[in-house]
CSV table of C-alpha atoms in Angstrom, one decimal:
chain,number,residue,atom,x,y,z
A,22,CYS,CA,3.6,-57.3,1.0
A,23,PRO,CA,0.8,-55.0,-0.1
A,24,SER,CA,-2.2,-56.8,-1.6
A,25,LEU,CA,-2.5,-56.5,-5.4
A,26,PRO,CA,-5.3,-54.1,-6.5
A,27,GLY,CA,-8.6,-55.8,-6.6
A,28,ARG,CA,-7.3,-59.1,-5.2
A,29,SER,CA,-7.4,-59.0,-1.4
A,30,GLY,CA,-5.2,-61.6,0.3
A,31,VAL,CA,-2.9,-62.1,-2.8
A,32,GLU,CA,0.4,-60.7,-1.7
A,33,CYS,CA,3.9,-60.6,-3.2
A,34,HIS,CA,7.1,-58.8,-2.5
A,35,PHE,CA,8.9,-57.3,-5.5
A,36,PRO,CA,12.7,-56.8,-5.6
A,37,ARG,CA,14.0,-53.3,-5.8
A,38,ARG,CA,15.1,-51.9,-9.1
A,39,GLY,CA,18.5,-53.3,-10.0
A,40,THR,CA,18.0,-56.7,-8.2
A,41,MET,CA,15.3,-58.3,-10.5
A,42,THR,CA,15.7,-62.0,-11.0
A,43,LYS,CA,13.8,-64.6,-13.0
A,44,HIS,CA,11.4,-65.0,-10.1
A,45,GLY,CA,10.8,-61.3,-9.9
A,46,LEU,CA,9.9,-61.2,-13.6
A,47,ILE,CA,7.6,-64.2,-13.2
A,48,TRP,CA,5.7,-62.5,-10.4
A,49,ILE,CA,5.4,-59.2,-12.2
A,50,LEU,CA,4.0,-61.0,-15.3
A,51,ALA,CA,1.7,-63.0,-13.1
A,52,ALA,CA,0.4,-60.0,-11.2
A,53,ARG,CA,-0.1,-58.1,-14.5
A,54,ALA,CA,-2.1,-61.0,-15.9
A,55,ILE,CA,-4.3,-61.1,-12.7
A,56,MET,CA,-5.0,-57.4,-12.9
A,57,THR,CA,-5.7,-57.3,-16.6
A,58,SER,CA,-7.7,-60.6,-16.9
A,59,SER,CA,-11.4,-59.9,-17.3
A,60,ARG,CA,-12.5,-63.5,-17.9
A,61,GLY,CA,-11.9,-66.9,-16.4
A,62,HIS,CA,-10.3,-67.8,-13.1
A,63,PRO,CA,-7.4,-65.7,-12.0
A,64,LEU,CA,-5.2,-68.7,-11.6
A,65,SER,CA,-5.4,-69.4,-15.4
A,66,ALA,CA,-4.0,-66.0,-16.0
A,67,VAL,CA,-1.2,-66.7,-13.6
A,68,ALA,CA,-0.4,-69.9,-15.3
A,69,LEU,CA,-0.2,-68.2,-18.6
A,70,ALA,CA,2.1,-65.5,-17.2
A,71,LEU,CA,4.3,-68.0,-15.5
A,72,GLY,CA,4.7,-69.9,-18.8
A,73,LEU,CA,5.6,-66.8,-20.7
A,74,ALA,CA,8.2,-65.8,-18.1
A,75,LEU,CA,9.8,-69.2,-17.9
A,76,ALA,CA,9.9,-69.4,-21.7
A,77,ALA,CA,11.9,-66.2,-21.7
A,78,PHE,CA,14.7,-67.9,-19.8
A,79,PRO,CA,15.2,-71.3,-21.3
A,80,GLY,CA,17.3,-73.7,-19.3
A,81,GLY,CA,16.9,-71.7,-16.2
A,82,ALA,CA,19.0,-68.8,-17.4
A,83,GLN,CA,18.4,-65.5,-15.5
A,84,PRO,CA,18.9,-62.0,-16.7
A,85,ALA,CA,22.0,-60.3,-15.4
A,86,PRO,CA,21.5,-57.9,-12.5
A,87,SER,CA,21.2,-54.3,-13.5
A,88,SER,CA,24.5,-53.6,-11.9
A,89,ALA,CA,26.1,-55.9,-14.5
A,90,VAL,CA,24.1,-54.6,-17.5
A,91,THR,CA,25.4,-51.2,-18.5
A,92,LEU,CA,23.0,-50.8,-21.4
A,93,SER,CA,20.4,-48.0,-21.6
A,94,TRP,CA,17.4,-48.0,-23.8
A,95,SER,CA,18.1,-46.1,-26.9
A,96,GLN,CA,18.2,-46.2,-30.7
A,97,ALA,CA,21.8,-47.5,-30.4
A,98,LEU,CA,20.5,-50.9,-29.4
A,99,VAL,CA,19.4,-51.6,-33.0
A,100,ARG,CA,22.7,-50.7,-34.5
A,101,ARG,CA,24.9,-53.4,-33.0
A,102,ALA,CA,26.6,-56.3,-34.8
A,103,PRO,CA,24.1,-59.1,-35.6
A,104,ALA,CA,25.9,-61.7,-33.4
A,105,TRP,CA,25.4,-59.6,-30.3
A,106,TYR,CA,21.6,-60.2,-30.4
A,107,ALA,CA,22.1,-63.9,-29.6
A,108,ALA,CA,24.3,-63.1,-26.6
A,109,PRO,CA,23.0,-63.5,-23.0
A,110,GLN,CA,23.1,-59.7,-22.5
A,111,ALA,CA,20.8,-59.0,-25.4
A,112,ARG,CA,18.5,-61.9,-24.5
A,113,ALA,CA,18.2,-60.7,-20.9
A,114,LEU,CA,17.4,-57.2,-22.1
A,115,ALA,CA,14.8,-58.6,-24.5
A,116,ALA,CA,13.1,-60.5,-21.6
A,117,THR,CA,12.8,-57.2,-19.7
A,118,VAL,CA,11.5,-55.4,-22.8
A,119,LEU,CA,8.8,-58.0,-23.1
A,120,VAL,CA,7.6,-57.4,-19.6
A,121,TYR,CA,6.6,-53.9,-20.7
A,122,GLN,CA,4.5,-55.0,-23.7
A,123,SER,CA,0.8,-54.2,-23.0
A,124,PRO,CA,-2.1,-56.6,-23.6
A,125,GLU,CA,-2.8,-54.6,-26.7
A,126,GLY,CA,0.7,-55.2,-28.0
A,127,GLY,CA,2.2,-51.7,-27.6
A,128,TRP,CA,4.8,-50.2,-25.3
A,129,PRO,CA,5.0,-47.1,-23.1
A,130,LYS,CA,7.1,-44.0,-24.0
A,131,ASN,CA,9.8,-42.1,-22.3
A,132,HIS,CA,10.8,-45.0,-20.1
A,133,ASP,CA,14.1,-47.0,-19.8
A,134,LEU,CA,13.0,-50.5,-20.8
A,135,SER,CA,16.4,-51.9,-19.8
A,136,HIS,CA,15.3,-51.8,-16.1
A,137,PRO,CA,12.5,-54.1,-14.9
A,138,PRO,CA,9.5,-52.3,-13.3
A,139,SER,CA,9.7,-52.1,-9.6
A,140,SER,CA,6.3,-53.7,-9.1
A,141,ALA,CA,3.1,-54.7,-10.8
A,142,ALA,CA,1.5,-51.6,-9.6
A,143,ALA,CA,4.2,-49.4,-11.1
A,144,LEU,CA,3.9,-51.3,-14.4
A,145,ALA,CA,0.1,-50.8,-14.4
A,146,GLU,CA,0.5,-47.1,-13.7
A,147,LEU,CA,3.1,-46.7,-16.5
A,148,GLN,CA,0.8,-48.4,-19.0
A,149,ARG,CA,-2.1,-46.3,-17.9
A,150,SER,CA,-0.3,-43.0,-18.2
A,151,ALA,CA,2.2,-43.6,-21.1
A,152,GLY,CA,1.4,-46.9,-22.6
A,153,ASN,CA,0.3,-47.9,-26.1
A,154,THR,CA,1.8,-45.1,-28.1
A,155,LEU,CA,4.0,-44.4,-31.2
A,156,ASP,CA,5.4,-41.2,-29.7
A,157,ASN,CA,9.2,-40.9,-29.2
A,158,GLY,CA,10.0,-44.3,-30.6
A,159,ALA,CA,7.7,-46.2,-28.3
A,160,THR,CA,6.5,-49.5,-29.7
A,161,THR,CA,8.5,-49.3,-33.0
A,162,LEU,CA,11.9,-49.4,-31.3
A,163,PRO,CA,11.0,-52.4,-29.1
A,164,ILE,CA,9.7,-54.2,-32.2
A,165,ARG,CA,12.9,-53.6,-34.1
A,166,PHE,CA,15.1,-54.7,-31.2
A,167,LEU,CA,13.1,-57.8,-30.4
A,168,ALA,CA,13.1,-58.8,-34.1
A,169,ARG,CA,16.9,-58.7,-34.1
A,170,VAL,CA,17.0,-60.9,-31.0
A,171,ALA,CA,14.4,-63.3,-32.4
A,172,THR,CA,16.3,-63.6,-35.7
A,173,ALA,CA,19.7,-64.1,-34.1
A,174,SER,CA,18.6,-66.5,-31.3
A,175,GLY,CA,15.4,-68.1,-32.5
A,176,ASP,CA,13.8,-67.0,-29.2
A,177,GLU,CA,10.1,-67.8,-29.4
A,178,PRO,CA,8.9,-65.3,-26.8
A,179,CYS,CA,10.7,-62.6,-28.8
A,180,ARG,CA,9.0,-63.7,-32.0
A,181,THR,CA,5.7,-63.6,-30.4
A,182,GLY,CA,6.3,-60.2,-29.0
A,183,VAL,CA,7.2,-58.9,-32.5
A,184,VAL,CA,4.2,-60.4,-34.1
A,185,ARG,CA,2.0,-58.9,-31.4
A,186,GLY,CA,3.7,-55.5,-32.0
A,187,VAL,CA,3.1,-55.7,-35.7
A,188,ASP,CA,-0.6,-56.6,-35.1
A,189,TYR,CA,-0.7,-53.5,-32.8
A,190,LEU,CA,0.5,-51.3,-35.6
A,191,LEU,CA,-1.9,-52.7,-38.1
A,192,ALA,CA,-4.8,-52.2,-35.7
A,193,ALA,CA,-3.7,-48.6,-34.8
A,194,GLN,CA,-3.9,-47.4,-38.4
A,195,TYR,CA,-6.9,-45.3,-39.5
A,196,ALA,CA,-8.8,-46.4,-42.6
A,197,ASN,CA,-7.4,-43.3,-44.4
A,198,GLY,CA,-3.8,-44.5,-43.7
A,199,GLY,CA,-2.9,-42.2,-40.9
A,200,PHE,CA,-1.7,-43.1,-37.4
A,201,PRO,CA,-2.8,-41.5,-34.1
A,202,GLN,CA,-0.3,-40.9,-31.3
A,203,PHE,CA,-2.0,-43.3,-28.9
A,204,PHE,CA,-3.9,-46.5,-29.6
A,205,PRO,CA,-6.4,-47.5,-28.3
A,206,LEU,CA,-7.6,-43.9,-28.9
A,207,ARG,CA,-7.6,-41.6,-25.9
A,208,ASP,CA,-10.2,-38.9,-25.7
A,209,ARG,CA,-7.6,-36.2,-24.9
A,210,GLY,CA,-6.9,-33.2,-27.0
A,211,TYR,CA,-4.5,-33.8,-29.8
A,212,THR,CA,-3.6,-37.4,-29.3
A,213,PRO,CA,-6.1,-38.8,-31.9
A,214,ARG,CA,-4.7,-36.6,-34.6
A,215,ILE,CA,-2.7,-38.1,-37.5
A,216,THR,CA,0.7,-37.7,-35.9
A,217,TYR,CA,3.9,-36.9,-37.8
A,218,ASN,CA,5.3,-35.2,-34.7
A,219,ASP,CA,8.5,-36.8,-33.6
A,220,ASN,CA,8.3,-39.1,-36.6
A,221,ALA,CA,5.6,-41.2,-35.0
A,222,MET,CA,3.7,-42.2,-38.2
A,223,VAL,CA,6.9,-42.5,-40.3
A,224,SER,CA,8.5,-44.8,-37.8
A,225,ALA,CA,5.4,-47.1,-37.9
A,226,LEU,CA,5.5,-47.1,-41.7
A,227,VAL,CA,9.2,-47.9,-41.8
A,228,VAL,CA,8.6,-51.0,-39.6
A,229,LEU,CA,5.7,-52.1,-41.7
A,230,ARG,CA,7.6,-51.6,-44.9
A,231,ASP,CA,10.4,-53.8,-43.6
A,232,VAL,CA,7.9,-56.4,-42.5
A,233,ALA,CA,6.2,-56.4,-45.9
A,234,ALA,CA,9.6,-56.9,-47.6
A,235,GLY,CA,10.2,-60.0,-45.5
A,236,ALA,CA,13.8,-59.1,-45.1
A,237,ALA,CA,15.9,-59.5,-42.0
A,238,PRO,CA,15.2,-59.1,-39.2
A,239,PHE,CA,11.5,-59.7,-40.1
A,240,ALA,CA,11.9,-62.8,-42.3
A,241,PHE,CA,10.0,-64.9,-39.8
A,242,ILE,CA,6.8,-62.9,-40.2
A,243,ASP,CA,4.1,-65.0,-41.9
A,244,PRO,CA,2.9,-64.2,-45.5
A,245,VAL,CA,-0.5,-63.1,-44.3
A,246,ARG,CA,0.9,-60.4,-42.1
A,247,ARG,CA,3.3,-59.3,-44.7
A,248,ALA,CA,0.5,-58.7,-47.1
A,249,LYS,CA,-1.4,-56.7,-44.5
A,250,ALA,CA,1.7,-54.7,-43.8
A,251,ALA,CA,2.1,-54.0,-47.5
A,252,ASP,CA,-1.5,-52.7,-47.7
A,253,ALA,CA,-0.9,-50.6,-44.6
A,254,VAL,CA,2.2,-49.0,-46.2
A,255,GLY,CA,0.3,-48.2,-49.4
A,256,ARG,CA,-2.5,-46.5,-47.4
A,257,GLY,CA,0.0,-44.6,-45.4
A,258,ILE,CA,1.7,-43.3,-48.5
A,259,ASP,CA,-1.7,-42.2,-49.8
A,260,CYS,CA,-2.3,-40.4,-46.5
A,261,ILE,CA,1.0,-38.6,-46.8
A,262,LEU,CA,0.3,-37.4,-50.3
A,263,LYS,CA,-3.2,-36.2,-49.3
A,264,THR,CA,-1.9,-34.3,-46.2
A,265,GLN,CA,0.9,-32.4,-48.0
A,266,VAL,CA,-0.1,-28.8,-47.9
A,267,SER,CA,-0.4,-26.8,-51.1
A,268,GLN,CA,-0.1,-23.0,-51.2
A,269,GLY,CA,-0.6,-20.9,-54.3
A,270,GLY,CA,-0.8,-24.1,-56.4
A,271,LYS,CA,2.6,-25.4,-55.1
A,272,ARG,CA,3.3,-28.4,-52.9
A,273,THR,CA,5.0,-27.5,-49.7
A,274,VAL,CA,5.4,-29.8,-46.7
A,275,TRP,CA,3.4,-31.1,-43.8
A,276,CYS,CA,2.1,-30.1,-40.4
A,277,ALA,CA,3.2,-32.0,-37.3
A,278,GLN,CA,-0.4,-33.1,-36.8
A,279,HIS,CA,-3.3,-33.4,-39.2
A,280,ASP,CA,-7.0,-33.8,-38.4
A,281,GLU,CA,-7.9,-37.5,-38.6
A,282,THR,CA,-11.1,-36.7,-40.5
A,283,THR,CA,-10.5,-33.6,-42.6
A,284,LEU,CA,-6.7,-34.1,-43.0
A,285,ALA,CA,-6.3,-30.4,-42.4
A,286,PRO,CA,-3.3,-29.1,-40.4
A,287,ALA,CA,-4.2,-29.3,-36.7
A,288,TRP,CA,-3.1,-28.2,-33.2
A,289,GLY,CA,-0.8,-30.3,-31.1
A,290,ARG,CA,0.0,-29.0,-27.7
A,291,ALA,CA,-0.6,-25.3,-26.7
A,292,TYR,CA,2.7,-24.3,-28.3
A,293,GLU,CA,2.4,-26.5,-31.4
A,294,PRO,CA,0.1,-24.6,-33.8
A,295,PRO,CA,-1.3,-25.7,-37.2
A,296,SER,CA,1.7,-24.7,-39.4
A,297,LEU,CA,4.3,-26.0,-41.8
A,298,SER,CA,6.9,-28.2,-40.2
A,299,GLY,CA,10.6,-27.6,-41.0
A,300,SER,CA,11.4,-30.6,-38.7
A,301,GLU,CA,8.9,-33.5,-39.1
A,302,SER,CA,8.7,-32.9,-42.9
A,303,VAL,CA,12.3,-34.0,-43.2
A,304,GLY,CA,11.5,-37.5,-42.0
A,305,ILE,CA,8.5,-37.7,-44.3
A,306,VAL,CA,10.6,-36.8,-47.3
A,307,ARG,CA,13.3,-39.4,-46.4
A,308,PHE,CA,10.6,-42.0,-46.1
A,309,LEU,CA,9.2,-41.2,-49.5
A,310,MET,CA,12.7,-41.3,-51.0
A,311,GLY,CA,13.0,-44.8,-49.7
A,312,ILE,CA,10.2,-46.0,-52.1
A,313,GLU,CA,11.9,-48.2,-54.7
A,314,GLU,CA,9.6,-47.4,-57.5
A,315,PRO,CA,8.0,-44.0,-56.8
A,316,THR,CA,4.9,-43.0,-58.6
A,317,PRO,CA,4.7,-39.6,-60.3
A,318,GLU,CA,2.7,-38.4,-57.4
A,319,VAL,CA,5.4,-39.4,-54.9
A,320,VAL,CA,8.1,-37.8,-57.1
A,321,ALA,CA,6.1,-34.5,-57.2
A,322,ALA,CA,5.6,-34.6,-53.4
A,323,ILE,CA,9.4,-35.0,-52.9
A,324,GLU,CA,10.3,-32.3,-55.4
A,325,GLY,CA,7.8,-29.9,-53.9
A,326,ALA,CA,8.9,-30.4,-50.3
A,327,VAL,CA,12.6,-30.1,-51.2
A,328,ALA,CA,12.0,-26.8,-53.1
A,329,TRP,CA,10.1,-25.4,-50.1
A,330,LEU,CA,12.8,-26.5,-47.6
A,331,ASN,CA,15.4,-24.8,-49.8
A,332,ALA,CA,13.3,-21.6,-50.0
A,333,VAL,CA,12.6,-21.2,-46.2
A,334,ALA,CA,16.1,-22.0,-44.9
A,335,ILE,CA,17.3,-19.4,-42.4
A,336,HIS,CA,20.7,-17.9,-42.9
A,337,GLY,CA,22.9,-15.6,-40.9
A,338,ILE,CA,22.1,-16.7,-37.4
A,339,ARG,CA,22.9,-19.4,-34.9
A,340,VAL,CA,21.2,-20.5,-31.7
A,341,GLU,CA,23.2,-20.7,-28.5
A,342,ARG,CA,22.4,-22.6,-25.4
A,343,PHE,CA,23.3,-21.1,-22.1
A,344,PHE,CA,22.3,-20.9,-18.4
A,345,ASP,CA,20.9,-17.6,-17.2
A,346,ALA,CA,21.8,-15.8,-13.9
A,347,SER,CA,19.4,-18.0,-12.0
A,348,GLY,CA,20.9,-21.2,-13.4
A,349,LYS,CA,18.0,-21.9,-15.8
A,350,ARG,CA,18.6,-23.3,-19.2
A,351,ASP,CA,17.9,-20.9,-22.0
A,352,ILE,CA,18.5,-20.3,-25.8
A,353,ARG,CA,19.3,-17.1,-27.6
A,354,VAL,CA,19.6,-16.3,-31.3
A,355,ILE,CA,22.9,-14.7,-32.3
A,356,PRO,CA,23.8,-13.1,-35.7
A,357,ASP,CA,26.5,-15.1,-37.5
A,358,SER,CA,27.2,-14.7,-41.2
A,359,GLU,CA,29.3,-17.8,-41.2
A,360,ALA,CA,26.7,-20.1,-39.6
A,361,GLY,CA,25.1,-22.9,-41.6
A,362,PRO,CA,21.4,-22.9,-42.5
A,363,LEU,CA,18.7,-23.5,-39.9
A,364,TRP,CA,15.0,-24.3,-40.2
A,365,ALA,CA,12.3,-23.3,-37.9
A,366,ARG,CA,10.1,-26.0,-36.4
A,367,PHE,CA,7.0,-24.1,-37.3
A,368,TYR,CA,6.3,-21.8,-40.3
A,369,GLU,CA,3.2,-19.8,-40.5
A,370,LEU,CA,0.6,-21.1,-43.0
A,371,GLY,CA,0.2,-18.7,-45.9
A,372,THR,CA,3.3,-16.6,-45.2
A,373,ASP,CA,6.1,-19.1,-44.5
A,374,ARG,CA,7.4,-16.9,-41.7
A,375,PRO,CA,9.1,-18.7,-38.8
A,376,LEU,CA,6.6,-18.9,-36.1
A,377,PHE,CA,7.1,-19.3,-32.3
A,378,MET,CA,4.5,-19.9,-29.6
A,379,GLY,CA,4.7,-20.4,-25.9
A,380,ARG,CA,2.2,-22.1,-23.5
A,381,ASP,CA,-0.1,-19.1,-23.9
A,382,SER,CA,-0.6,-20.0,-27.6
A,383,LYS,CA,0.1,-16.5,-28.7
A,384,PRO,CA,1.9,-16.4,-32.1
A,385,VAL,CA,5.1,-14.3,-32.3
A,386,TYR,CA,7.9,-14.1,-34.8
A,387,PHE,CA,10.9,-13.9,-32.6
A,388,LEU,CA,12.1,-16.7,-30.2
A,389,ALA,CA,13.0,-14.1,-27.5
A,390,GLU,CA,9.3,-13.2,-27.2
A,391,ILE,CA,8.2,-16.5,-25.7
A,392,GLU,CA,8.8,-17.5,-22.1
A,393,GLN,CA,12.2,-18.8,-20.9
A,394,GLU,CA,10.7,-22.2,-19.9
A,395,ARG,CA,9.7,-23.0,-23.5
A,396,ARG,CA,12.8,-21.5,-25.1
A,397,GLY,CA,15.1,-23.7,-23.0
A,398,GLY,CA,12.9,-26.7,-23.0
A,399,TYR,CA,11.8,-27.1,-26.7
A,400,ALA,CA,13.5,-27.3,-30.1
A,401,TYR,CA,12.2,-24.4,-32.1
A,402,HIS,CA,15.1,-24.6,-34.6
A,403,GLY,CA,16.9,-27.5,-36.2
A,404,THR,CA,19.4,-28.5,-38.9
A,405,SER,CA,18.1,-31.9,-40.0
A,406,ALA,CA,17.1,-30.6,-43.4
A,407,ALA,CA,20.7,-29.8,-44.2
A,408,SER,CA,21.9,-33.4,-44.8
A,409,LEU,CA,18.6,-34.2,-46.6
A,410,LEU,CA,19.2,-31.4,-49.1
A,411,ALA,CA,23.0,-31.8,-49.4
A,412,THR,CA,23.3,-35.6,-49.5
A,413,ASP,CA,20.0,-37.5,-49.6
A,414,TYR,CA,18.3,-35.6,-52.3
A,415,PRO,CA,21.1,-35.6,-54.8
A,416,ARG,CA,21.6,-39.3,-54.2
A,417,TRP,CA,17.9,-39.9,-54.7
A,418,ARG,CA,17.9,-37.9,-58.0
A,419,ALA,CA,20.9,-39.9,-59.3
A,420,LYS,CA,19.3,-43.2,-58.3
A,421,HIS,CA,16.1,-42.5,-60.2
A,422,LYS,CA,17.9,-40.6,-63.0
A,423,ARG,CA,16.0,-37.4,-62.4
A,424,PRO,CA,16.8,-34.7,-65.0
A,425,SER,CA,19.0,-31.9,-63.7
């Protein structure tokens, strides 16, 4: 076996993906503890990791081989019947998910957590490149899944993992209530910005709101953490209200990223300009609608955003996905008087014109004017606001007896 980094002479073979057993998980946890331990004798870190791994499989139970587990890591895993989370399949998956939790308490993004890492080195590289983030459901989805397993089975390692995840969310929040994309902060471009993009901040606030309520599957969280979660949600709502963009004295919506100091709309990647978001703003409005006793400020924020979304809906076109002559994926806009409404992902600040931008960061007003690679690889239009306006908003108005 290759020596573990920084520990000459300590060697261990790891099973290939799809053949991980209890012992493989033990060694991965032990190796990670060795590599991340900065104090004390390495053997103490190994002992801790061995204890955690053994606790994950009480009675000597082992996770089923990957060939027998047909699950894949997705949001669907938190929509199953409650009894399933006590079943061996769910508990085996939970043990694998726990392997990926970082020392800080977060999880990596864009990785199938249903498959154990192939080695300690692979796990360390994943944590270095993509770990500790709220992007794309990372961290919040593992917390929600593990909480369900902990509630159904009483599994103590799962409870511990959830508590560590909640502590991570509390630590990641800025004093002004916003959340960065990565925490600990990375000195890299847009990642420290307050991140609404891909519902990062909203997903964190939803978890903390459920924790604060003490309802299943978070009833086991202690009162002190519940109080901290409630405070975090309050500060998050305050940040949302302060970052809502006003134009001409009217409330509109939000940018996908806001500066963490000034709260102004900010750049994301090269093709994600400061703008008004017809996509991320939908998730923010839904979160605000979930507040049981909204203040007048929250009500005004919702009404302003809904009015703006109604005003900027795009009618008379549809987007069509296709493959060009070279076999590359592409998208084109086609006139269609019978098509339902669309919303652009970006609207120009001040004009509300749909805005498109490729990797050259040049603003244009027609999707066809940016490069094929971005057209086919990024969602510049969406329909998520349609159900918000047609269903969620009327229901919210009726619930709170808003005047027509």
